[in-house]
C-alpha atoms as an extended CHARMM CRD file, in Angstrom:
* protein
*
        77  EXT
         1         1  ASP       CA             -3.9980000000        5.7540000000       -9.3860000000  PROA      1               0.0000000000
         2         2  ALA       CA             -1.9750000000        5.2370000000       -6.2210000000  PROA      2               0.0000000000
         3         3  GLY       CA              1.4360000000        6.8650000000       -5.0730000000  PROA      3               0.0000000000
         4         4  TRP       CA              4.5510000000        5.3030000000       -3.9970000000  PROA      4               0.0000000000
         5         5  TYR       CA              6.0600000000        6.8220000000       -0.8820000000  PROA      5               0.0000000000
         6         6  GLU       CA              9.7280000000        7.2480000000       -1.9050000000  PROA      6               0.0000000000
         7         7  ASN       CA             11.5580000000        6.4750000000        1.1810000000  PROA      7               0.0000000000
         8         8  SER       CA             10.0610000000        2.9400000000        1.2110000000  PROA      8               0.0000000000
         9         9  SER       CA             11.4120000000        0.2460000000       -0.8650000000  PROA      9               0.0000000000
        10        10  ARG       CA             10.6460000000        0.2020000000       -4.5030000000  PROA      10              0.0000000000
        11        11  PRO       CA              7.9840000000       -2.2180000000       -6.1050000000  PROA      11              0.0000000000
        12        12  GLY       CA              9.9980000000       -5.2140000000       -6.7870000000  PROA      12              0.0000000000
        13        13  ASP       CA             12.9150000000       -4.6670000000       -4.4670000000  PROA      13              0.0000000000
        14        14  ALA       CA             13.2150000000       -6.0290000000       -0.9400000000  PROA      14              0.0000000000
        15        15  GLY       CA             11.5390000000       -4.5110000000        2.0940000000  PROA      15              0.0000000000
        16        16  ALA       CA              8.2250000000       -2.5500000000        2.8200000000  PROA      16              0.0000000000
        17        17  VAL       CA              6.7860000000       -0.8460000000       -0.0520000000  PROA      17              0.0000000000
        18        18  LEU       CA              4.4510000000        1.8220000000        1.0230000000  PROA      18              0.0000000000
        19        19  ILE       CA              1.9110000000        3.1220000000       -1.5300000000  PROA      19              0.0000000000
        20        20  ASP       CA             -0.7730000000        5.6770000000       -0.9310000000  PROA      20              0.0000000000
        21        21  GLY       CA             -4.2250000000        6.2340000000       -2.1470000000  PROA      21              0.0000000000
        22        22  HSD       CA             -7.9200000000        6.8830000000       -1.5170000000  PROA      22              0.0000000000
        23        23  VAL       CA            -10.7610000000        4.4530000000       -0.3500000000  PROA      23              0.0000000000
        24        24  ALA       CA            -13.3110000000        6.8520000000       -1.8980000000  PROA      24              0.0000000000
        25        25  GLY       CA            -13.5350000000        9.7190000000       -4.5730000000  PROA      25              0.0000000000
        26        26  PRO       CA            -16.2350000000       12.2160000000       -4.8850000000  PROA      26              0.0000000000
        27        27  THR       CA            -17.7700000000       10.4990000000       -7.8370000000  PROA      27              0.0000000000
        28        28  MET       CA            -16.5560000000        6.6700000000       -7.6260000000  PROA      28              0.0000000000
        29        29  PRO       CA            -14.7660000000        4.2140000000       -5.1590000000  PROA      29              0.0000000000
        30        30  GLY       CA            -10.9000000000        4.9300000000       -4.9250000000  PROA      30              0.0000000000
        31        31  VAL       CA             -7.8510000000        2.4720000000       -5.5340000000  PROA      31              0.0000000000
        32        32  PHE       CA             -8.2060000000        1.1610000000       -1.8230000000  PROA      32              0.0000000000
        33        33  ALA       CA            -12.1950000000        0.8950000000       -1.9500000000  PROA      33              0.0000000000
        34        34  LYS       CA            -12.0330000000       -2.8910000000       -0.9730000000  PROA      34              0.0000000000
        35        35  LEU       CA             -8.8840000000       -2.4000000000        1.3780000000  PROA      35              0.0000000000
        36        36  ALA       CA            -10.7590000000       -3.6750000000        4.4750000000  PROA      36              0.0000000000
        37        37  ASN       CA            -11.4550000000       -6.8730000000        2.7760000000  PROA      37              0.0000000000
        38        38  LEU       CA             -7.8210000000       -7.8280000000        2.7390000000  PROA      38              0.0000000000
        39        39  ARG       CA             -6.5950000000      -10.4170000000        5.3560000000  PROA      39              0.0000000000
        40        40  PRO       CA             -3.2320000000      -11.8770000000        6.1720000000  PROA      40              0.0000000000
        41        41  GLY       CA             -2.2270000000      -14.5080000000        3.5990000000  PROA      41              0.0000000000
        42        42  ASP       CA             -4.1920000000      -12.7510000000        0.6040000000  PROA      42              0.0000000000
        43        43  THR       CA             -2.0600000000      -11.5790000000       -2.3660000000  PROA      43              0.0000000000
        44        44  LEU       CA             -2.5630000000       -8.5280000000       -4.4280000000  PROA      44              0.0000000000
        45        45  SER       CA             -0.7890000000       -7.3420000000       -7.3630000000  PROA      45              0.0000000000
        46        46  VAL       CA              0.8350000000       -3.9400000000       -7.9610000000  PROA      46              0.0000000000
        47        47  GLU       CA              1.6070000000       -2.6120000000      -11.3320000000  PROA      47              0.0000000000
        48        48  THR       CA              3.8850000000        0.3340000000      -11.8730000000  PROA      48              0.0000000000
        49        49  GLY       CA              3.7230000000        3.0720000000      -14.5070000000  PROA      49              0.0000000000
        50        50  ALA       CA              6.5230000000        1.2610000000      -16.5790000000  PROA      50              0.0000000000
        51        51  GLY       CA              3.7720000000       -1.6010000000      -16.8070000000  PROA      51              0.0000000000
        52        52  ARG       CA              5.6940000000       -4.1100000000      -14.5540000000  PROA      52              0.0000000000
        53        53  ALA       CA              3.5680000000       -6.0620000000      -12.2650000000  PROA      53              0.0000000000
        54        54  TYR       CA              4.5600000000       -7.2030000000       -8.8660000000  PROA      54              0.0000000000
        55        55  THR       CA              2.3700000000       -9.7400000000       -6.6280000000  PROA      55              0.0000000000
        56        56  TYR       CA              2.7510000000       -9.4470000000       -2.9080000000  PROA      56              0.0000000000
        57        57  LYS       CA              1.3130000000      -11.5340000000        0.1530000000  PROA      57              0.0000000000
        58        58  VAL       CA             -0.3290000000       -9.6530000000        2.9790000000  PROA      58              0.0000000000
        59        59  ILE       CA              1.3780000000      -10.4680000000        6.1850000000  PROA      59              0.0000000000
        60        60  LYS       CA              0.0860000000       -7.6990000000        8.7220000000  PROA      60              0.0000000000
        61        61  LEU       CA             -2.7270000000       -5.0100000000        8.6200000000  PROA      61              0.0000000000
        62        62  GLN       CA             -2.3990000000       -1.9500000000       10.2680000000  PROA      62              0.0000000000
        63        63  SER       CA             -4.5680000000        1.4950000000        9.8330000000  PROA      63              0.0000000000
        64        64  TYR       CA             -3.9370000000        4.7630000000       10.6720000000  PROA      64              0.0000000000
        65        65  THR       CA             -5.7590000000        8.0090000000       10.5710000000  PROA      65              0.0000000000
        66        66  ALA       CA             -4.5080000000       10.8220000000        8.2400000000  PROA      66              0.0000000000
        67        67  ASP       CA             -3.2070000000       12.9520000000       11.1530000000  PROA      67              0.0000000000
        68        68  ARG       CA             -1.5620000000       10.0960000000       13.1280000000  PROA      68              0.0000000000
        69        69  VAL       CA              0.4820000000        8.3610000000       10.2590000000  PROA      69              0.0000000000
        70        70  ASP       CA              4.0630000000        6.9500000000       11.5820000000  PROA      70              0.0000000000
        71        71  MET       CA              5.9540000000        6.4500000000        8.7130000000  PROA      71              0.0000000000
        72        72  ALA       CA              8.5550000000        4.7620000000       10.6590000000  PROA      72              0.0000000000
        73        73  ALA       CA              6.2200000000        2.3540000000       12.0870000000  PROA      73              0.0000000000
        74        74  ALA       CA              4.5550000000        1.5250000000        8.9040000000  PROA      74              0.0000000000
        75        75  LEU       CA              8.0060000000        0.5580000000        7.5760000000  PROA      75              0.0000000000
        76        76  ALA       CA              9.1200000000       -1.4010000000       10.5300000000  PROA      76              0.0000000000
        77        77  PRO       CA              9.4750000000       -5.2770000000        9.4920000000  PROA      77              0.0000000000
């Protein structure tokens, strides 16, 4: 599972959608285990808790350490 950051756009709406999750857990890979494999132009699918699926295209990659997350920068176009 992953979480949606409530101050970002909702999946399916215009704008940046910010979703958080883990790369690895204590016993198995996390939802973002293959995140490092993404490249601009790749597509990915996000399924909401209501069962709706949305497809997105990667346009930019940006990494932040947990103690340096800048939400304004992450949500900037």
